[in-house]
PDB file of C-alpha atoms and ligand atoms in Angstrom:
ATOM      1  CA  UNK C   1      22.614  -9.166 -14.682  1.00  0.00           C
ATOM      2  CA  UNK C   2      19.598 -11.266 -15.737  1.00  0.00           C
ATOM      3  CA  UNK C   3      17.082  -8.232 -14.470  1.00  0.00           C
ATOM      4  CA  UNK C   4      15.100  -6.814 -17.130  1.00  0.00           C
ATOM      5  CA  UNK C   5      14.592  -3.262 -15.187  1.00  0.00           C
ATOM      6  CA  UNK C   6      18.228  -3.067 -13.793  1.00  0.00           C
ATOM      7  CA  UNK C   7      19.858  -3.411 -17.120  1.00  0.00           C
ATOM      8  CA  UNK C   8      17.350  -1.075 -18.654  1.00  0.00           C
ATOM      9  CA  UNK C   9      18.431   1.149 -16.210  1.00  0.00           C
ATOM     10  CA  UNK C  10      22.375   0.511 -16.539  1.00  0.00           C
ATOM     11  CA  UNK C  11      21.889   1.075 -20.711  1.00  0.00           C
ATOM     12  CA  UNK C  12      20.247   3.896 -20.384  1.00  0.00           C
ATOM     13  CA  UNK C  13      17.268   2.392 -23.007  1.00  0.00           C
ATOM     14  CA  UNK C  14      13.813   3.383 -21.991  1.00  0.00           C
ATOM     15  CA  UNK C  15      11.708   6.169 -22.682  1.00  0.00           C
ATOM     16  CA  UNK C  16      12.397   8.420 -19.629  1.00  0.00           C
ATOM     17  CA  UNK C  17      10.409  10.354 -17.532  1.00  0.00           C
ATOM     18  CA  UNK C  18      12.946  10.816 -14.843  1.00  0.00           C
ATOM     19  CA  UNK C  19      16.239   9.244 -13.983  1.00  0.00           C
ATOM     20  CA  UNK C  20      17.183   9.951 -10.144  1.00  0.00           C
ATOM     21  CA  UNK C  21      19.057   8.677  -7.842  1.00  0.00           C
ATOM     22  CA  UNK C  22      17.018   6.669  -5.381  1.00  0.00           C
ATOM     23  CA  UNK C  23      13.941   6.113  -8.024  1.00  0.00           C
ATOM     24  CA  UNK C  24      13.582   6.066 -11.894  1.00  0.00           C
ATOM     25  CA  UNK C  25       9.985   6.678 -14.298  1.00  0.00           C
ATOM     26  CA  UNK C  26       9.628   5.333 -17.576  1.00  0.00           C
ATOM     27  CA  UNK C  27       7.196   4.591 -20.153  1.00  0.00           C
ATOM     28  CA  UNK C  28       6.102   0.808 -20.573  1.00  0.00           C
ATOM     29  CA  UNK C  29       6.312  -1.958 -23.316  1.00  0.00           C
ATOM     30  CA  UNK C  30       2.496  -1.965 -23.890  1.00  0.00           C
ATOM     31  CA  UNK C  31       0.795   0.825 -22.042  1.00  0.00           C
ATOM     32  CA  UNK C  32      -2.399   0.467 -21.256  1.00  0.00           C
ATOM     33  CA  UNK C  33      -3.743   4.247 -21.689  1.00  0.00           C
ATOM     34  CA  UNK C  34      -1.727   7.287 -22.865  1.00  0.00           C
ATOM     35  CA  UNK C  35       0.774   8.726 -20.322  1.00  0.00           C
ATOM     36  CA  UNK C  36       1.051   5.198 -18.529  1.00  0.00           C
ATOM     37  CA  UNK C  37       3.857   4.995 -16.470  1.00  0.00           C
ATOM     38  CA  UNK C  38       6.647   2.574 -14.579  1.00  0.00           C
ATOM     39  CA  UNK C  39       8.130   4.035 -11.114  1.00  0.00           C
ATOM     40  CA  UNK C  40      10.976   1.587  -9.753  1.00  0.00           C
ATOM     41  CA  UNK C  41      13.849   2.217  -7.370  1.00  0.00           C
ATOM     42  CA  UNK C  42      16.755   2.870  -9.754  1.00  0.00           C
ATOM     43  CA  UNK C  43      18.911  -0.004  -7.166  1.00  0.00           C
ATOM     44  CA  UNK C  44      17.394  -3.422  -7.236  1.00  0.00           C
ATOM     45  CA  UNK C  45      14.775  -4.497  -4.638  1.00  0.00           C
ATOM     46  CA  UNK C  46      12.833  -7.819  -5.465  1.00  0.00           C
ATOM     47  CA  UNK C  47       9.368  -6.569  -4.512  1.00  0.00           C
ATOM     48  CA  UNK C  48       7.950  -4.291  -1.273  1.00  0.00           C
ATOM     49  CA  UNK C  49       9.064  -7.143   1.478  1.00  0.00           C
ATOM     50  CA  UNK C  50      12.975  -6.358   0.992  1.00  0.00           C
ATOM     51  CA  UNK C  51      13.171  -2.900  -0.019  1.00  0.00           C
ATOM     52  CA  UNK C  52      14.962  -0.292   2.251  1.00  0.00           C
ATOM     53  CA  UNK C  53      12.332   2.175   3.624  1.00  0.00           C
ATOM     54  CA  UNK C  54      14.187   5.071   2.378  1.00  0.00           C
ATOM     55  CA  UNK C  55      13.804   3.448  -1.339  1.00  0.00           C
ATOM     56  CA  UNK C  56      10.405   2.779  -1.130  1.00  0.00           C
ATOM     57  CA  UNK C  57       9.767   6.576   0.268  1.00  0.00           C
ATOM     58  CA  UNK C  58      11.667   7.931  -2.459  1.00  0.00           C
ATOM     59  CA  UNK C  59       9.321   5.741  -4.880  1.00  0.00           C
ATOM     60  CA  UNK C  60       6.448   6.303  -3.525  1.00  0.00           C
ATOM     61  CA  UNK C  61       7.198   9.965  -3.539  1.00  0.00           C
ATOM     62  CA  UNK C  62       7.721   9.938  -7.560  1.00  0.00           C
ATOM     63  CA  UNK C  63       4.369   7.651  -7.620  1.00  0.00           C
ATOM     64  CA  UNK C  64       3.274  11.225  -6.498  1.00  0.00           C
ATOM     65  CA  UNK C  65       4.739  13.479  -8.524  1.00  0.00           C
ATOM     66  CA  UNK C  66       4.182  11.743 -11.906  1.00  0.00           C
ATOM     67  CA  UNK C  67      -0.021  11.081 -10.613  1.00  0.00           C
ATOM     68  CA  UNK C  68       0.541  14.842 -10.054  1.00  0.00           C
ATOM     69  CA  UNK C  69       1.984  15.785 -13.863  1.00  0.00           C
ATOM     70  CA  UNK C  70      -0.880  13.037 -15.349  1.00  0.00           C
ATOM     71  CA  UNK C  71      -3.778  15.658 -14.029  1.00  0.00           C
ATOM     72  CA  UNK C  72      -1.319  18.693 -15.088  1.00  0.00           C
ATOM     73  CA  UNK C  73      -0.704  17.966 -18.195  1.00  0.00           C
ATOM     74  CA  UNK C  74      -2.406  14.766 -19.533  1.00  0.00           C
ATOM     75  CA  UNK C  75      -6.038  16.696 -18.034  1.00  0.00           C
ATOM     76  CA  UNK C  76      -6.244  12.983 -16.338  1.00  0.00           C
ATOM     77  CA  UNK C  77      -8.921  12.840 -13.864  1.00  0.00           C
ATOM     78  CA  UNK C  78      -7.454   9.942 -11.652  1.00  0.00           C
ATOM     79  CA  UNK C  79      -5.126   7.544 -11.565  1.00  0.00           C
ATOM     80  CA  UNK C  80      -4.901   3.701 -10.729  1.00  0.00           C
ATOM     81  CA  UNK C  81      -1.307   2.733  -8.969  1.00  0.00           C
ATOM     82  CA  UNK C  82      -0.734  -0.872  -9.335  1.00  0.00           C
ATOM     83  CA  UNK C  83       1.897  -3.319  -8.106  1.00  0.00           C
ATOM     84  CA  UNK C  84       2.836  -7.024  -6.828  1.00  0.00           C
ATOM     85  CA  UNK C  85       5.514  -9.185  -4.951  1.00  0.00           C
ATOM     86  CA  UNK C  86       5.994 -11.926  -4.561  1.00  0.00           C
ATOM     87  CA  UNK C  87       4.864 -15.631  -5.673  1.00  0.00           C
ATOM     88  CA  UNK C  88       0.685 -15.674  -6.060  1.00  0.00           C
ATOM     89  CA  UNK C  89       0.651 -11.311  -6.706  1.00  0.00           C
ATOM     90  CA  UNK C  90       0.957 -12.204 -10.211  1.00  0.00           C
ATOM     91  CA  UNK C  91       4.648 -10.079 -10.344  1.00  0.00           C
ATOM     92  CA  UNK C  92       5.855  -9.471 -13.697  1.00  0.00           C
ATOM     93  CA  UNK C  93       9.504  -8.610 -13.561  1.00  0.00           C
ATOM     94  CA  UNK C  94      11.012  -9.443  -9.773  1.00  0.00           C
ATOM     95  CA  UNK C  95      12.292  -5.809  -9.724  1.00  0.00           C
ATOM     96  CA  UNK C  96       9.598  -3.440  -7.287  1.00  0.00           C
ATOM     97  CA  UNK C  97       7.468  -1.047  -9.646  1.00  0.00           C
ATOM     98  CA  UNK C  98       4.773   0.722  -9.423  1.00  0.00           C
ATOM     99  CA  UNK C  99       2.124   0.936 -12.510  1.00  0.00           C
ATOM    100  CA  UNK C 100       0.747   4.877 -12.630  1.00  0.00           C
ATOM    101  CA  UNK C 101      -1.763   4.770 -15.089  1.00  0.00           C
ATOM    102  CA  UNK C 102      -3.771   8.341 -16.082  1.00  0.00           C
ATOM    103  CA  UNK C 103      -7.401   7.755 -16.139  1.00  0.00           C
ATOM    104  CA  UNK C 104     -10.482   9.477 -17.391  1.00  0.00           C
ATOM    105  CA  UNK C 105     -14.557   8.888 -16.974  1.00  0.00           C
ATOM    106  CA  UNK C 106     -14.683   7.926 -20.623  1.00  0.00           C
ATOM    107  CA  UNK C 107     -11.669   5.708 -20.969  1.00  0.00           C
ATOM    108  CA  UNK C 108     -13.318   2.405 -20.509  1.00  0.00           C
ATOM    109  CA  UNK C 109     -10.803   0.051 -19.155  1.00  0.00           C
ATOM    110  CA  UNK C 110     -11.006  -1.482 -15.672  1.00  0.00           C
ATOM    111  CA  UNK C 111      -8.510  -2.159 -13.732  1.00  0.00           C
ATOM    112  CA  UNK C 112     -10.132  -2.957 -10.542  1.00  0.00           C
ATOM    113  CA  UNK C 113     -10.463  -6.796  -9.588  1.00  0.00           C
ATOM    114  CA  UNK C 114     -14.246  -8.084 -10.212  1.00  0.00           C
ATOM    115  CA  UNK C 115     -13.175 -11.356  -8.531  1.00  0.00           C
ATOM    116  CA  UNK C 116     -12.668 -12.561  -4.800  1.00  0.00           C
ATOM    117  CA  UNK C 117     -10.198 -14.705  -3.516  1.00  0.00           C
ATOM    118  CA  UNK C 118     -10.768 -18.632  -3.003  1.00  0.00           C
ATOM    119  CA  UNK C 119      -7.722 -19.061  -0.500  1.00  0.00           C
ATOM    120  CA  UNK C 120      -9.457 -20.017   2.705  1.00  0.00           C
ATOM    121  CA  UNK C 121      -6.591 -19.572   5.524  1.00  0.00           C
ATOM    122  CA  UNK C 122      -3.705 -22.042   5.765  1.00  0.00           C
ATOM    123  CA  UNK C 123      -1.697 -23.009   8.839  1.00  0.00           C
ATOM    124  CA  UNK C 124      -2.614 -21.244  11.910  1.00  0.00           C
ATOM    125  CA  UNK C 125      -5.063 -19.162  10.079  1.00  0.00           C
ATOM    126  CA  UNK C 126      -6.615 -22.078   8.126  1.00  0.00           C
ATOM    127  CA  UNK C 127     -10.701 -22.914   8.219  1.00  0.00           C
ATOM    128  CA  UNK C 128     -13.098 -20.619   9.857  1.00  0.00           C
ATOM    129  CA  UNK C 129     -12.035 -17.644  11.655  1.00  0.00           C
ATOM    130  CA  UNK C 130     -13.333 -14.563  12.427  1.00  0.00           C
ATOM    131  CA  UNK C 131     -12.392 -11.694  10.773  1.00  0.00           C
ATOM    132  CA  UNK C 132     -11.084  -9.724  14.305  1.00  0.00           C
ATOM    133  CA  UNK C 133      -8.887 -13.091  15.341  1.00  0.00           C
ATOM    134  CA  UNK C 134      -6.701 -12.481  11.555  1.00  0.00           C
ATOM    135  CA  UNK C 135      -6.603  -8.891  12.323  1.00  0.00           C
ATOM    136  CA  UNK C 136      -5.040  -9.835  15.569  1.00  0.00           C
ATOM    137  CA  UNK C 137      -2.210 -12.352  14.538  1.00  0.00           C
ATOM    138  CA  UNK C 138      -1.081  -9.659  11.327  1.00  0.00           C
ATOM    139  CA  UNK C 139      -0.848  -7.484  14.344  1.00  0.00           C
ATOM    140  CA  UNK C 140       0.761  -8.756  16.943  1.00  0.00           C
ATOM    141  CA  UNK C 141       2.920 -10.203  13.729  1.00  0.00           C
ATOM    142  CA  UNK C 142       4.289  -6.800  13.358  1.00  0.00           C
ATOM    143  CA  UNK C 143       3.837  -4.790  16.634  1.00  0.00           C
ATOM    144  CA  UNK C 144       1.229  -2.744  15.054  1.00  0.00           C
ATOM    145  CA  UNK C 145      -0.920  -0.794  17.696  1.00  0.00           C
ATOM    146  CA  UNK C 146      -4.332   0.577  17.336  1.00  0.00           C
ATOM    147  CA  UNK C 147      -6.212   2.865  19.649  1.00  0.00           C
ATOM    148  CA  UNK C 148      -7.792   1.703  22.479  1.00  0.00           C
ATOM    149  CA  UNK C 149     -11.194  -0.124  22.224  1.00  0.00           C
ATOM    150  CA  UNK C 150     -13.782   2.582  22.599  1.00  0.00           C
ATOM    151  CA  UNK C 151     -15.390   2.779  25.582  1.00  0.00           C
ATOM    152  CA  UNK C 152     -18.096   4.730  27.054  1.00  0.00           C
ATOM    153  CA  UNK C 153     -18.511   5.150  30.604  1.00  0.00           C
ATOM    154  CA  UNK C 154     -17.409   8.418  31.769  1.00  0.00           C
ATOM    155  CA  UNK C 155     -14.892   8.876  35.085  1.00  0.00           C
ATOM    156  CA  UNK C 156     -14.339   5.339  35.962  1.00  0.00           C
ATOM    157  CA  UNK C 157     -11.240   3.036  35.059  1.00  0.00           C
ATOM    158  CA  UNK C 158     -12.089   0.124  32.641  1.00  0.00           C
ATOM    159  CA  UNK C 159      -9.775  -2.656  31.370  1.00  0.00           C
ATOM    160  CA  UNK C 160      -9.525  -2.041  27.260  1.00  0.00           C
ATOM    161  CA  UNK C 161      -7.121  -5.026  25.891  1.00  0.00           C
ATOM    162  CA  UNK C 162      -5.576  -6.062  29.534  1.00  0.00           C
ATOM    163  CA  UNK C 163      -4.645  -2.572  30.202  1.00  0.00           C
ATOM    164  CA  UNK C 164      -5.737  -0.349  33.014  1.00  0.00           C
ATOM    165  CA  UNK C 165      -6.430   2.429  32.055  1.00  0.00           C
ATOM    166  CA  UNK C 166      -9.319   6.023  32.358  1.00  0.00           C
ATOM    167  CA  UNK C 167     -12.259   5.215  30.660  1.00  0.00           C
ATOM    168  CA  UNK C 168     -12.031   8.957  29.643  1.00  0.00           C
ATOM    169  CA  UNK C 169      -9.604  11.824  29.705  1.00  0.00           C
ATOM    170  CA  UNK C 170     -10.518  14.074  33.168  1.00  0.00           C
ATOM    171  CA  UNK C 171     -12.716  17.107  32.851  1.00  0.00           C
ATOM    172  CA  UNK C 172     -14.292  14.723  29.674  1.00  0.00           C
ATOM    173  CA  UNK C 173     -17.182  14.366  32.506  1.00  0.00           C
ATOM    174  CA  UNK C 174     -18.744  17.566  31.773  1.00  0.00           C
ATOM    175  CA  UNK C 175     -20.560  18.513  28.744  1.00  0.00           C
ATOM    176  CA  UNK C 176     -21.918  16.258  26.364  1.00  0.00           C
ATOM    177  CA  UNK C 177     -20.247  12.729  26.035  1.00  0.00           C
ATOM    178  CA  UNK C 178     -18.065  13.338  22.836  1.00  0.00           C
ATOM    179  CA  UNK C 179     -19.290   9.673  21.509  1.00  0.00           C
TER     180      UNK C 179
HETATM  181 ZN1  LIG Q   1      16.453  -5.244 -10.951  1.00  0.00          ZN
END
């Protein structure tokens, strides 16, 4: 096993937090502020793309509960949840995790991005696009649905994104227009 988190796991040598079944929490290498914390799923998963929704809910979940503790007990006033996958995210260790790290007004680190990306598109999203047209094709990549273009003429049928439909709900024709 040439995984750095999986065989921490299997010898048991880290500085726990919690050991459970579908997600584990441990202390870092190098933390970056006191109380900084690793969540990964305790079974391997490469990175977000190929892990089972029921592992990533149960991560996410202890994401929660240790943000929760770092205000409890640390007096942390936020926290910053960090993670990558895949080649370009700059991913540390191929194994999913999540970075919780407490922070305070006074603790002077940043770990927000000051920089914006060069990339420019490539393939069918390559040169210059606009921004609704690469909303569309990550949509329609996935299925993803969003309400219905808002319109706003009152008791007549419109077409919103090639579908017939009521401009508004009826009885929405008395009263004042709710947009
Ligand atoms: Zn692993």
């Amino acid at each position: 096993m040439d995984c750095v988190f999986c065989r921490l796991i299997a010898d048991g040598t880290a500085h726990w937090m919690a050991r459970e079944e579908e997600a584990c929490a441990f202390t870092p290498l190098n933390p970056l502020a006191p109380g900084h914390t690793l969540v990964v799923p305790t079974r391997h998963c490469a990175g977000v793309f190929d892990t089972p929704p029921e592992v990533l809910s149960a991560s996410m979940l202890l994401v929660q509960r240790v943000a929760a503790a770092m205000r409890t007990a640390l007096d942390a006033s936020g926290v910053n949840i960090l993670s990558a996958s895949g080649p370009g995210s700059e991913q540390s260790v191929p194994h999913l995790h999540f970075h919780v790290v407490p922070r305070w007004t006074d603790d002077g680190i940043s770990t927000w991005p000051t920089g914006q990306s060069r990339h420019r598109g490539s393939g069918r999203t390559a040169g210059r696009r606009p921004r609704s047209w690469r909303l569309r094709a990550i949509r329609r990549s996935d299925g993803m649905t969003t309400p219905p273009r808002a319109v706003c003429s009152r008791g007549r049928r419109v077409w919103t994104r090639g579908v017939r439909r009521w401009a508004s709900p009826p009885g929405a024709g008395r009263g004042p227009r709710p947009w």
